[in-house]
CSV table of C-alpha atoms in Angstrom, one decimal:
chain,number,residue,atom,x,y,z
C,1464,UNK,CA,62.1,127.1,194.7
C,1465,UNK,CA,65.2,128.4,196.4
C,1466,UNK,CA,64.1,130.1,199.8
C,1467,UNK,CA,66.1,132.2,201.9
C,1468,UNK,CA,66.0,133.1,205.6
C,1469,UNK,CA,67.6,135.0,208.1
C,1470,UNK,CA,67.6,134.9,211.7
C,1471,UNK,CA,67.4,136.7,213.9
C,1472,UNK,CA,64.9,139.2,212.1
C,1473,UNK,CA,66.0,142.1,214.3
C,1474,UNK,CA,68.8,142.1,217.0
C,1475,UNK,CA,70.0,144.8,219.5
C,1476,UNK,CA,73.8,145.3,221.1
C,1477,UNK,CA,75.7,147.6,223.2
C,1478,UNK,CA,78.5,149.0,221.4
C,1479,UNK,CA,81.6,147.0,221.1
C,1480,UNK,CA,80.1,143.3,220.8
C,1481,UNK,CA,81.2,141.0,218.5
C,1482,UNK,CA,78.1,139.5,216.7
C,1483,UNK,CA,76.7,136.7,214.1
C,1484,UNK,CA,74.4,136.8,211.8
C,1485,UNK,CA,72.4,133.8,209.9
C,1486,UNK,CA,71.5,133.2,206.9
C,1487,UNK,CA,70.0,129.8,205.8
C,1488,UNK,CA,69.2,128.7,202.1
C,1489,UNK,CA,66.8,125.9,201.2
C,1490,UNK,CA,68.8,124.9,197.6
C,1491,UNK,CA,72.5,124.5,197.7
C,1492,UNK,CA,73.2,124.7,194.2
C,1493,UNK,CA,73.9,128.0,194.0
C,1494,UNK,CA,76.7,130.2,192.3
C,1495,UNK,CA,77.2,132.9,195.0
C,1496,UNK,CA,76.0,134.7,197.7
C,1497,UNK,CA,76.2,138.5,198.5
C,1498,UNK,CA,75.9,140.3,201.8
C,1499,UNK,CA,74.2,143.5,201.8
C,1500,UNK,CA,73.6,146.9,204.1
C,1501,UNK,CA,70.2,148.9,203.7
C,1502,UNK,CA,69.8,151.9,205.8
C,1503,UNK,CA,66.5,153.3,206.1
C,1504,UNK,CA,65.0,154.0,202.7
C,1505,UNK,CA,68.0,153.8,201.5
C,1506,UNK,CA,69.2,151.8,198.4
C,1507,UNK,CA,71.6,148.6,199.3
C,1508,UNK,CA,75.5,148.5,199.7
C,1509,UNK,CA,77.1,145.4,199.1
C,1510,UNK,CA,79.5,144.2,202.0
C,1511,UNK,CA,80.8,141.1,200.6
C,1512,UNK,CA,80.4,138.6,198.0
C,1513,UNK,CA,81.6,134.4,198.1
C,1514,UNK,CA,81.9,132.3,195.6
C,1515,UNK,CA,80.6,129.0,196.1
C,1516,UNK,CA,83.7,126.9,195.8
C,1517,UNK,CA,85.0,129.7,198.4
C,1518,UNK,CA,84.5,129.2,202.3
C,1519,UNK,CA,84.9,133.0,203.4
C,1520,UNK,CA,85.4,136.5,202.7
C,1521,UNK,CA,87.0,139.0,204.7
C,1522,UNK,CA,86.3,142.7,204.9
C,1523,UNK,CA,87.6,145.2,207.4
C,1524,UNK,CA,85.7,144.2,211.2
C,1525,UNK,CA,83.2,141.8,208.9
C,1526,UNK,CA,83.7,137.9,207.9
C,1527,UNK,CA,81.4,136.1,206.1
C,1528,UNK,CA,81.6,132.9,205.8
C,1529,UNK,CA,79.9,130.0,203.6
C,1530,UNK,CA,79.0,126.0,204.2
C,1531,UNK,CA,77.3,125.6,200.7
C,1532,UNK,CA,76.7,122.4,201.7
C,1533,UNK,CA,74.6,122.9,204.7
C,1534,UNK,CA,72.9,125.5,203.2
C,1535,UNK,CA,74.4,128.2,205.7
C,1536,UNK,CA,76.0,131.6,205.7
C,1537,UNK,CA,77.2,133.4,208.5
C,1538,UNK,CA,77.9,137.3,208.6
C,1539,UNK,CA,80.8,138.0,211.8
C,1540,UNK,CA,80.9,142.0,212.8
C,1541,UNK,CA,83.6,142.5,215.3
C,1542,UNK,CA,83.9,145.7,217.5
C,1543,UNK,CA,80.2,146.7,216.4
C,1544,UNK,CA,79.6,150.4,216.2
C,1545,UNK,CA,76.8,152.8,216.1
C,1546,UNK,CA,77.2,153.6,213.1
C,1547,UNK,CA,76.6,149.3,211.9
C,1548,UNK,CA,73.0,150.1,212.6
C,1549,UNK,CA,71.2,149.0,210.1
C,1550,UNK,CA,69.4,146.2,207.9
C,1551,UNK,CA,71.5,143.0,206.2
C,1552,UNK,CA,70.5,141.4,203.8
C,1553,UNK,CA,71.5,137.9,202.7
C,1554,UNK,CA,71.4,137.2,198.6
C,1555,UNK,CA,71.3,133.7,196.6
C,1556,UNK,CA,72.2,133.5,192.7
C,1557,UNK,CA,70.9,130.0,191.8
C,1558,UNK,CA,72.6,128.1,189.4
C,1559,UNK,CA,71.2,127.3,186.6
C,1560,UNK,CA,71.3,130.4,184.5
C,1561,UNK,CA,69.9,132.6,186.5
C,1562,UNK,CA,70.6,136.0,186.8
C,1563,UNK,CA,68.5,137.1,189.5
C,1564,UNK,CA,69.3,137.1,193.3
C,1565,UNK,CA,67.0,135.4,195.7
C,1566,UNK,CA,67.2,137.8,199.3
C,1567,UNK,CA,65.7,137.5,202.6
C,1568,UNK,CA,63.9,139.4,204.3
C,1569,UNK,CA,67.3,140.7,206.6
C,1570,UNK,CA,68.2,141.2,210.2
C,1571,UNK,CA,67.4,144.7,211.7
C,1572,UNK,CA,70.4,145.1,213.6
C,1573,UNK,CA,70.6,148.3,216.1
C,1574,UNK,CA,73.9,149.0,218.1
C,1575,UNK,CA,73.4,151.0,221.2
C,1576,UNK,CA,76.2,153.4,222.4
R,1352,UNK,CA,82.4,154.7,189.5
R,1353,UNK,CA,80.2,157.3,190.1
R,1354,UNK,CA,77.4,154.8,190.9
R,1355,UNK,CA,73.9,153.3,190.2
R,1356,UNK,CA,71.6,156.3,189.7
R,1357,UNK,CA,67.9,156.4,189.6
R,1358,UNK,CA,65.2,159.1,189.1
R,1359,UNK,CA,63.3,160.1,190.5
R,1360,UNK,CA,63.7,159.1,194.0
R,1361,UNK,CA,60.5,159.5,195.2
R,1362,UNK,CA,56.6,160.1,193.4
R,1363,UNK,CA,53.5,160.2,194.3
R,1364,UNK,CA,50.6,158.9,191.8
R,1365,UNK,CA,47.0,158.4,191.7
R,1366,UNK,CA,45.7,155.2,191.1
R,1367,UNK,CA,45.1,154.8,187.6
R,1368,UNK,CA,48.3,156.7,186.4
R,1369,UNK,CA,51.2,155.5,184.4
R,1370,UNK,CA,54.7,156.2,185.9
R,1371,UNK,CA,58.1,155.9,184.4
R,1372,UNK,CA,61.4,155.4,186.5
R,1373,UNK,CA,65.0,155.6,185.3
R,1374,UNK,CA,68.1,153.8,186.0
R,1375,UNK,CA,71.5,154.7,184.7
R,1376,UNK,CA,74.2,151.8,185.7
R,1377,UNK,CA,77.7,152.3,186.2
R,1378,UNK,CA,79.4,152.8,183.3
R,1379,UNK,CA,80.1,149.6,180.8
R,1380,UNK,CA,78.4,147.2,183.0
R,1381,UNK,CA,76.7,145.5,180.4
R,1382,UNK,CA,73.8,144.0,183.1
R,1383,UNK,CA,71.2,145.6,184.6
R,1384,UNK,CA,68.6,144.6,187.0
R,1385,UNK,CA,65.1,145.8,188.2
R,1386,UNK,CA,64.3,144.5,191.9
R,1387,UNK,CA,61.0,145.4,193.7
R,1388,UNK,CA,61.3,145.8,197.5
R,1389,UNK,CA,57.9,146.0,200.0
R,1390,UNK,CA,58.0,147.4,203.7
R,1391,UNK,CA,59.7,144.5,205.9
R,1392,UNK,CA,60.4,142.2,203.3
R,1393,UNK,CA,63.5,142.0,200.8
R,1394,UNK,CA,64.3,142.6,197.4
R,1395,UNK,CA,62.4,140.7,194.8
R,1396,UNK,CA,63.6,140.7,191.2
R,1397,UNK,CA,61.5,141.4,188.0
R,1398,UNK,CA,64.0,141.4,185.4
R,1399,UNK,CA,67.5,141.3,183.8
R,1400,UNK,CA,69.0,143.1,180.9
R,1401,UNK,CA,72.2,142.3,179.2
R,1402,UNK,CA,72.9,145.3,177.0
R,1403,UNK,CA,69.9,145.7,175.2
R,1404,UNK,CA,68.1,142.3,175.4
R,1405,UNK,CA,65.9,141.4,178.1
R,1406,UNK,CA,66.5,138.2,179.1
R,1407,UNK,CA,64.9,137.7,182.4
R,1408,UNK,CA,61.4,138.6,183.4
R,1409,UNK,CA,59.9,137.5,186.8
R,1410,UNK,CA,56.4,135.9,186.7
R,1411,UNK,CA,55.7,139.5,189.3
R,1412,UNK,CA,56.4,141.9,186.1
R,1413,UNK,CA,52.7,142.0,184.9
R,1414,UNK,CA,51.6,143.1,181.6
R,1415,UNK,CA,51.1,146.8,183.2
R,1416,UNK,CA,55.0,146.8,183.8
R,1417,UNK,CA,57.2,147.1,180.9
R,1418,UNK,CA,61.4,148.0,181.2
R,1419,UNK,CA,63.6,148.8,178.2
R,1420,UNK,CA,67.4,149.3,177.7
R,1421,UNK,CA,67.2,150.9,174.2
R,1422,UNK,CA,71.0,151.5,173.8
R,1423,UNK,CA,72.3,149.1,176.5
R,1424,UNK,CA,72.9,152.0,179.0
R,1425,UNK,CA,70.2,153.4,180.9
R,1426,UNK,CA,66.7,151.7,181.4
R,1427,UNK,CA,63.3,152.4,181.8
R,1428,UNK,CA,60.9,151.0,184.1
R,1429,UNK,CA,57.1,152.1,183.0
R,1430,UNK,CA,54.4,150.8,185.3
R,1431,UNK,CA,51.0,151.2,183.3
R,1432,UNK,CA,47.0,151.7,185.4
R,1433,UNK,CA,49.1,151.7,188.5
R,1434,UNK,CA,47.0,149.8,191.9
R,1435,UNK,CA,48.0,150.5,195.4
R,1436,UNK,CA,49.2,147.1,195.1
R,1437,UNK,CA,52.2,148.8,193.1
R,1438,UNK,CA,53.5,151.0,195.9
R,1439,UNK,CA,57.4,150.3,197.0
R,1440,UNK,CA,60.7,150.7,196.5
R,1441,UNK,CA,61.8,150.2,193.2
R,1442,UNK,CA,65.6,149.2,192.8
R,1443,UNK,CA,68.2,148.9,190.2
R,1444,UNK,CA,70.9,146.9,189.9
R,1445,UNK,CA,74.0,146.7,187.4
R,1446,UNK,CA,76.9,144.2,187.1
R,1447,UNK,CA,80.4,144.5,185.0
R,1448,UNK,CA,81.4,141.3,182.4
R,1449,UNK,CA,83.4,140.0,185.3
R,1450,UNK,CA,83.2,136.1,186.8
R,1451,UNK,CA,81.7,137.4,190.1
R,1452,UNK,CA,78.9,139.1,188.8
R,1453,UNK,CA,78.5,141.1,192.1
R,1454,UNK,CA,75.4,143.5,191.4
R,1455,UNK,CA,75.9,147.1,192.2
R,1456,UNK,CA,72.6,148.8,193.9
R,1457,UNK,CA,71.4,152.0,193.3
R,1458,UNK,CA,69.3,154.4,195.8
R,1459,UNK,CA,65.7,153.4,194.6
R,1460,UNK,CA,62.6,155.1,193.4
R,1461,UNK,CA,59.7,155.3,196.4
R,1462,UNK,CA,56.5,155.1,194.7
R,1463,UNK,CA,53.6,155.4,196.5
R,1464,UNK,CA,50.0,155.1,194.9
R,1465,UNK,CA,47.3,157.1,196.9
């Protein structure tokens, strides 16, 4: 059963940091992985999505990168801003046939100004 | 795109009641998704439509829960005797015929069971 985790579960930085987040996945075979943004009972906005044969995605101040091998993703915000306060989410598709995506439970990320 | 809209955005049942949500997907994504998400934890998914056909159910979409996507567009999402158990966010997802099969989220419904 594919598990996913992501730590830290919440994380707090003054405004301006560059900062990582992790996301770890217990079954490599899977066919992509999707970042996501949830603001408070909100629905969720997806950042970025990679492929497995790809190694990283690029949006704006945020990389993501992938080592399917390892079983590791890593989310890069640069410049962090208030306004990057919120929860990320880390998504799995299995292979296999799938559809469904496999999340964890996300980092809580707060930027102070 | 006008986006991944579902209604209503928030209810408030007794125990015991049924409840129907909606969820219209962007238009011609032919997949559609329902996901379940609890306070603290993330999304977990109950089931997969392509066009009409439900092809996916999760082992967590009981017999009280039933979706439909009549026409292939919008679905329905009817949860049946409802338990406290049932309260959360209730999310929808579609997804184009394209190789990425990124999945488009919409707002949610809140239910809450009192």
């Amino acid at each position: 059963k594919q598990e996913v985790t992501q730590i830290p579960a919440a994380l707090s930085v003054p405004e301006g940091e560059n900062l990582v987040l992790n996301c770890s996945f217990t079954d490599s075979a899977i066919y992509n992985l999707q970042w996501f943004r949830q603001d408070p009972g909100k629905g969720l906005t997806s950042l970025l999505l990679i492929q497995s044969s790809q190694r990283e995605q690029t949006s704006g101040r945020l990389n993501a990168s992938l080592d399917k091998s390892s079983g590791r993703s890593t989310l890069y915000i640069a410049a962090s801003q208030p306004g990057d306060s919120a929860t990320y989410l880390c998504a799995v598709r299995p292979e296999g046939g799938s559809e469904k995506l496999v999340f964890g439970k996300g980092t809580k990320l707060t930027v102070n100004p | 795109d006008t986006g991944v809209s579902q209604n209503p955005r928030h209810k408030i049942t007794k125990r015991g009641q049924n409840v129907t949500f909606r969820c219209d997907p962007i238009s011609e994504h032919n997949r559609l998704y329902w996901y379940r998400q609890t306070l603290g934890q993330g999304p977990e998914f109950l089931t997969y439509f392509q066009n009409e056909a439900q092809l996916e159910k999760s082992r967590l979409l009981s017999d009280r829960f039933s979706a439909e996507r009549p026409k292939g567009s919008f679905s329905t999402l009817e949860i049946q005797r409802t338990e406290q158990g049932d309260s959360a966010m209730y999310l929808c997802a579609s997804s184009p015929v394209r190789r990425n099969y990124e999945q488009y989220f919409g707002p949610g419904t809140r239910l809450t069971v009192t």
